[in-house]
Amino acid sequence: MFVSFEGIDGSGKSTQLNLLREWFEARGHSVMVIREPGATLLSESIREILLSTKQSITPTAELLLFSAARTQLVEKVIQPARTTNTVILCDRYVDSTTAYQGYGRGLDLERVQAINAIATRGVMPDLTFFIDVRYEQAQQRMQFAEGGGEPDRMERAGGDFFNRVRDGYLSIAATEPKRFVVIDGYRERDAIHHDLVSEVERRLTTP
Ligand SMILES: Nc1ncnc2c1ncn2[C@@H]1O[C@H](COP(=O)(O)OP(=O)(O)OP(=O)(O)O)[C@@H](O)[C@H]1O
Ligand SMILES: [Mg+2]
């Protein structure tokens, strides 16, 4: 099973991914956790470039850099893992590009989809959780986050940007309701985790 986690910055993706990893491991599954961009040397190097505040990056360059990192990840890590029984949990995947570079930066959506198809080689998650919180709620959480530090280049984009990104995610949900599950993320961690587990259990029993 390949599960991805989506949501604006600070929505609680990593928190929920870790809880679900523990849940799978407690049931004897082998689990691979991946973050995007990252998980290969090349992708981690591209991540540094993308999150650095030292330079400006044009929206199209940003699109291509995220996509280059993704395709390396797909070919080197995800495709090999898909031939085994390993559960793959991915912190962000291709929907982030649709939401951030497409809806957020305003790049032409058809062109973004075309690049996404190249970058993923058609490899899509079985299930995607969109942890939905509003920008103000995410901001509030990140303020209290331990070791949060300075906002990275993406996090500096501001409220209007993140509202467009959230609208983008909701549009994806409308077109792909089976794969892309919207979860109300502004609740207690355990309540959210409970919803994720119910959804996973349902998919494990009814393929
Ligand atoms: N349900 C929740 N209720 C309250 N606080 C939460 C909840 N889930 C996560 N948090 C806290 O909110 C902050 C952001 O959570 P987390 O790091 O999981 O988000 P994220 O989506 O992975 O963020 P980023 O995009 O920056 O990686 C953390 O301090 C975390 O402890
Ligand atoms: Mg995170």
GROMACS .gro file of C-alpha atoms and ligand atoms in nm:
model
  239
    1MET     CA    1   0.000   0.000   0.000
    2PHE     CA    2   0.127   0.344  -0.097
    3VAL     CA    3  -0.016   0.628   0.115
    4SER     CA    4   0.068   0.996   0.076
    5PHE     CA    5   0.002   1.284   0.317
    6GLU     CA    6  -0.091   1.627   0.192
    7GLY     CA    7  -0.182   1.961   0.345
    8ILE     CA    8  -0.048   2.311   0.383
    9ASP     CA    9   0.263   2.372   0.592
   10GLY     CA   10   0.199   2.299   0.960
   11SER     CA   11  -0.126   2.111   0.902
   12GLY     CA   12  -0.007   1.802   1.091
   13LYS     CA   13   0.107   1.573   0.808
   14SER     CA   14   0.423   1.447   0.975
   15THR     CA   15   0.244   1.398   1.306
   16GLN     CA   16  -0.021   1.180   1.145
   17LEU     CA   17   0.229   0.996   0.927
   18ASN     CA   18   0.426   0.893   1.235
   19LEU     CA   19   0.113   0.776   1.418
   20LEU     CA   20   0.011   0.568   1.117
   21ARG     CA   21   0.361   0.425   1.087
   22GLU     CA   22   0.340   0.306   1.447
   23TRP     CA   23  -0.002   0.158   1.375
   24PHE     CA   24   0.125  -0.040   1.075
   25GLU     CA   25   0.440  -0.154   1.256
   26ALA     CA   26   0.240  -0.272   1.556
   27ARG     CA   27   0.054  -0.497   1.312
   28GLY     CA   28   0.374  -0.647   1.176
   29HIS     CA   29   0.394  -0.457   0.848
   30SER     CA   30   0.726  -0.340   0.715
   31VAL     CA   31   0.701   0.034   0.658
   32MET     CA   32   0.907   0.273   0.450
   33VAL     CA   33   0.877   0.642   0.535
   34ILE     CA   34   0.971   0.897   0.271
   35ARG     CA   35   0.960   1.274   0.270
   36GLU     CA   36   0.928   1.488  -0.039
   37PRO     CA   37   1.140   1.638  -0.168
   38GLY     CA   38   1.398   1.396  -0.036
   39ALA     CA   39   1.482   1.032   0.033
   40THR     CA   40   1.762   1.009  -0.225
   41LEU     CA   41   2.090   1.201  -0.219
   42LEU     CA   42   1.994   1.397  -0.529
   43SER     CA   43   1.646   1.474  -0.399
   44GLU     CA   44   1.782   1.590  -0.062
   45SER     CA   45   2.026   1.822  -0.244
   46ILE     CA   46   1.740   1.963  -0.449
   47ARG     CA   47   1.539   2.005  -0.127
   48GLU     CA   48   1.814   2.226   0.015
   49ILE     CA   49   1.806   2.445  -0.294
   50LEU     CA   50   1.426   2.469  -0.288
   51LEU     CA   51   1.392   2.558   0.080
   52SER     CA   52   1.692   2.793   0.098
   53THR     CA   53   1.606   3.161   0.132
   54LYS     CA   54   1.939   3.263  -0.029
   55GLN     CA   55   1.805   3.290  -0.382
   56SER     CA   56   1.483   3.355  -0.566
   57ILE     CA   57   1.351   3.074  -0.786
   58THR     CA   58   1.101   3.134  -1.066
   59PRO     CA   59   0.775   2.935  -1.049
   60THR     CA   60   0.867   2.724  -1.352
   61ALA     CA   61   1.215   2.650  -1.218
   62GLU     CA   62   1.050   2.555  -0.890
   63LEU     CA   63   0.812   2.320  -1.070
   64LEU     CA   64   1.097   2.149  -1.254
   65LEU     CA   65   1.318   2.118  -0.946
   66PHE     CA   66   1.042   1.955  -0.738
   67SER     CA   67   0.968   1.728  -1.033
   68ALA     CA   68   1.332   1.629  -1.084
   69ALA     CA   69   1.356   1.538  -0.716
   70ARG     CA   70   1.034   1.337  -0.746
   71THR     CA   71   1.132   1.135  -1.049
   72GLN     CA   72   1.461   1.033  -0.888
   73LEU     CA   73   1.262   0.921  -0.583
   74VAL     CA   74   1.011   0.726  -0.792
   75GLU     CA   75   1.273   0.543  -0.995
   76LYS     CA   76   1.521   0.473  -0.716
   77VAL     CA   77   1.295   0.414  -0.417
   78ILE     CA   78   0.920   0.394  -0.477
   79GLN     CA   79   0.910   0.166  -0.781
   80PRO     CA   80   1.146  -0.093  -0.625
   81ALA     CA   81   0.951  -0.083  -0.297
   82ARG     CA   82   0.623  -0.134  -0.479
   83THR     CA   83   0.737  -0.477  -0.592
   84THR     CA   84   0.753  -0.585  -0.224
   85ASN     CA   85   0.493  -0.591   0.054
   86THR     CA   86   0.635  -0.279   0.217
   87VAL     CA   87   0.388  -0.010   0.315
   88ILE     CA   88   0.510   0.321   0.171
   89LEU     CA   89   0.418   0.634   0.366
   90CYS     CA   90   0.510   0.951   0.179
   91ASP     CA   91   0.513   1.297   0.340
   92ARG     CA   92   0.390   1.496   0.035
   93TYR     CA   93   0.384   1.370  -0.323
   94VAL     CA   94   0.259   1.484  -0.661
   95ASP     CA   95  -0.056   1.658  -0.531
   96SER     CA   96   0.173   1.909  -0.359
   97THR     CA   97   0.295   2.019  -0.701
   98THR     CA   98  -0.059   2.054  -0.836
   99ALA     CA   99  -0.161   2.253  -0.528
  100TYR     CA  100   0.154   2.465  -0.471
  101GLN     CA  101   0.296   2.524  -0.817
  102GLY     CA  102  -0.035   2.498  -1.003
  103TYR     CA  103  -0.291   2.666  -0.780
  104GLY     CA  104  -0.052   2.850  -0.546
  105ARG     CA  105   0.198   2.993  -0.796
  106GLY     CA  106  -0.061   3.010  -1.074
  107LEU     CA  107   0.118   2.799  -1.334
  108ASP     CA  108  -0.095   2.659  -1.616
  109LEU     CA  109  -0.264   2.348  -1.473
  110GLU     CA  110  -0.247   2.141  -1.790
  111ARG     CA  111   0.126   2.197  -1.816
  112VAL     CA  112   0.168   2.111  -1.449
  113GLN     CA  113  -0.026   1.786  -1.504
  114ALA     CA  114   0.194   1.701  -1.802
  115ILE     CA  115   0.512   1.748  -1.596
  116ASN     CA  116   0.356   1.552  -1.308
  117ALA     CA  117   0.288   1.259  -1.540
  118ILE     CA  118   0.653   1.258  -1.648
  119ALA     CA  119   0.785   1.293  -1.291
  120THR     CA  120   0.571   1.017  -1.139
  121ARG     CA  121   0.596   0.783  -1.439
  122GLY     CA  122   0.230   0.716  -1.364
  123VAL     CA  123   0.304   0.586  -1.014
  124MET     CA  124   0.023   0.715  -0.793
  125PRO     CA  125  -0.062   0.652  -0.426
  126ASP     CA  126  -0.341   0.406  -0.346
  127LEU     CA  127  -0.462   0.652  -0.086
  128THR     CA  128  -0.392   1.017  -0.009
  129PHE     CA  129  -0.485   1.192   0.313
  130PHE     CA  130  -0.539   1.563   0.283
  131ILE     CA  131  -0.509   1.698   0.638
  132ASP     CA  132  -0.722   2.006   0.599
  133VAL     CA  133  -0.663   2.308   0.821
  134ARG     CA  134  -0.694   2.677   0.743
  135TYR     CA  135  -0.386   2.893   0.705
  136GLU     CA  136  -0.448   3.077   1.033
  137GLN     CA  137  -0.483   2.748   1.220
  138ALA     CA  138  -0.161   2.612   1.073
  139GLN     CA  139   0.021   2.936   1.156
  140GLN     CA  140  -0.097   2.916   1.514
  141ARG     CA  141   0.038   2.562   1.542
  142MET     CA  142   0.373   2.640   1.387
  143GLN     CA  143   0.422   2.931   1.625
  144PHE     CA  144   0.418   2.688   1.914
  145ALA     CA  145   0.619   2.419   1.736
  146GLU     CA  146   0.941   2.319   1.908
  147GLY     CA  147   1.255   2.370   1.701
  148GLY     CA  148   1.049   2.530   1.426
  149GLY     CA  149   1.312   2.794   1.358
  150GLU     CA  150   1.292   3.044   1.076
  151PRO     CA  151   1.031   2.990   0.802
  152ASP     CA  152   1.180   2.833   0.486
  153ARG     CA  153   1.139   2.976   0.136
  154MET     CA  154   0.803   2.803   0.078
  155GLU     CA  155   0.669   2.893   0.424
  156ARG     CA  156   0.735   3.262   0.358
  157ALA     CA  157   0.480   3.275   0.078
  158GLY     CA  158   0.199   3.424   0.292
  159GLY     CA  159  -0.172   3.382   0.355
  160ASP     CA  160  -0.313   3.444   0.005
  161PHE     CA  161  -0.077   3.184  -0.136
  162PHE     CA  162  -0.174   2.921   0.120
  163ASN     CA  163  -0.545   2.992   0.069
  164ARG     CA  164  -0.500   2.921  -0.302
  165VAL     CA  165  -0.304   2.605  -0.219
  166ARG     CA  166  -0.585   2.486   0.008
  167ASP     CA  167  -0.844   2.559  -0.263
  168GLY     CA  168  -0.625   2.358  -0.500
  169TYR     CA  169  -0.627   2.059  -0.268
  170LEU     CA  170  -1.005   2.084  -0.239
  171SER     CA  171  -1.032   2.087  -0.620
  172ILE     CA  172  -0.824   1.768  -0.639
  173ALA     CA  173  -1.059   1.614  -0.382
  174ALA     CA  174  -1.355   1.697  -0.603
  175THR     CA  175  -1.201   1.528  -0.908
  176GLU     CA  176  -1.051   1.221  -0.733
  177PRO     CA  177  -1.273   1.150  -0.431
  178LYS     CA  178  -1.179   0.783  -0.409
  179ARG     CA  179  -0.803   0.828  -0.374
  180PHE     CA  180  -0.794   1.172  -0.218
  181VAL     CA  181  -0.958   1.175   0.123
  182VAL     CA  182  -1.023   1.505   0.300
  183ILE     CA  183  -0.968   1.489   0.676
  184ASP     CA  184  -1.070   1.769   0.911
  185GLY     CA  185  -0.726   1.842   1.057
  186TYR     CA  186  -0.826   2.091   1.324
  187ARG     CA  187  -0.907   1.835   1.590
  188GLU     CA  188  -0.719   1.634   1.849
  189ARG     CA  189  -0.436   1.422   1.710
  190ASP     CA  190  -0.602   1.098   1.821
  191ALA     CA  191  -0.938   1.181   1.661
  192ILE     CA  192  -0.764   1.245   1.329
  193HIS     CA  193  -0.555   0.929   1.364
  194HIS     CA  194  -0.872   0.731   1.432
  195ASP     CA  195  -1.023   0.851   1.101
  196LEU     CA  196  -0.706   0.761   0.912
  197VAL     CA  197  -0.701   0.413   1.062
  198SER     CA  198  -1.069   0.356   0.972
  199GLU     CA  199  -0.998   0.451   0.613
  200VAL     CA  200  -0.689   0.229   0.593
  201GLU     CA  201  -0.873  -0.067   0.747
  202ARG     CA  202  -1.156  -0.022   0.500
  203ARG     CA  203  -0.911  -0.029   0.208
  204LEU     CA  204  -0.723  -0.330   0.344
  205THR     CA  205  -1.042  -0.533   0.370
  206THR     CA  206  -1.207  -0.414   0.046
  207PRO     CA  207  -0.934  -0.381  -0.216
  208LIG     N1  208  -0.410   1.765   1.589
  208LIG     C1  209  -0.320   1.854   1.635
  208LIG     N2  210  -0.357   1.943   1.730
  208LIG     C2  211  -0.270   2.034   1.777
  208LIG     N3  212  -0.142   2.046   1.736
  208LIG     C3  213  -0.098   1.961   1.642
  208LIG     C4  214  -0.186   1.860   1.587
  208LIG     N4  215  -0.114   1.790   1.494
  208LIG     C5  216   0.009   1.845   1.492
  208LIG     N5  217   0.021   1.946   1.581
  208LIG     C6  218   0.139   2.032   1.605
  208LIG     O1  219   0.141   2.128   1.500
  208LIG     C7  220   0.274   2.148   1.452
  208LIG     C8  221   0.280   2.111   1.304
  208LIG     O2  222   0.258   1.970   1.289
  208LIG     P1  223   0.339   1.884   1.185
  208LIG     O3  224   0.485   1.912   1.195
  208LIG     O4  225   0.295   1.744   1.197
  208LIG     O5  226   0.283   1.949   1.050
  208LIG     P2  227   0.335   1.931   0.902
  208LIG     O6  228   0.215   1.937   0.818
  208LIG     O7  229   0.420   1.810   0.892
  208LIG     O8  230   0.423   2.062   0.886
  208LIG     P3  231   0.535   2.093   0.774
  208LIG     O9  232   0.461   2.118   0.648
  208LIG    O10  233   0.600   2.217   0.827
  208LIG    O11  234   0.625   1.974   0.768
  208LIG     C9  235   0.364   2.064   1.542
  208LIG    O12  236   0.410   2.145   1.647
  208LIG    C10  237   0.270   1.956   1.595
  208LIG    O13  238   0.313   1.906   1.720
  209MG      MG  239   0.616   1.785   0.822
   0.00000   0.00000   0.00000
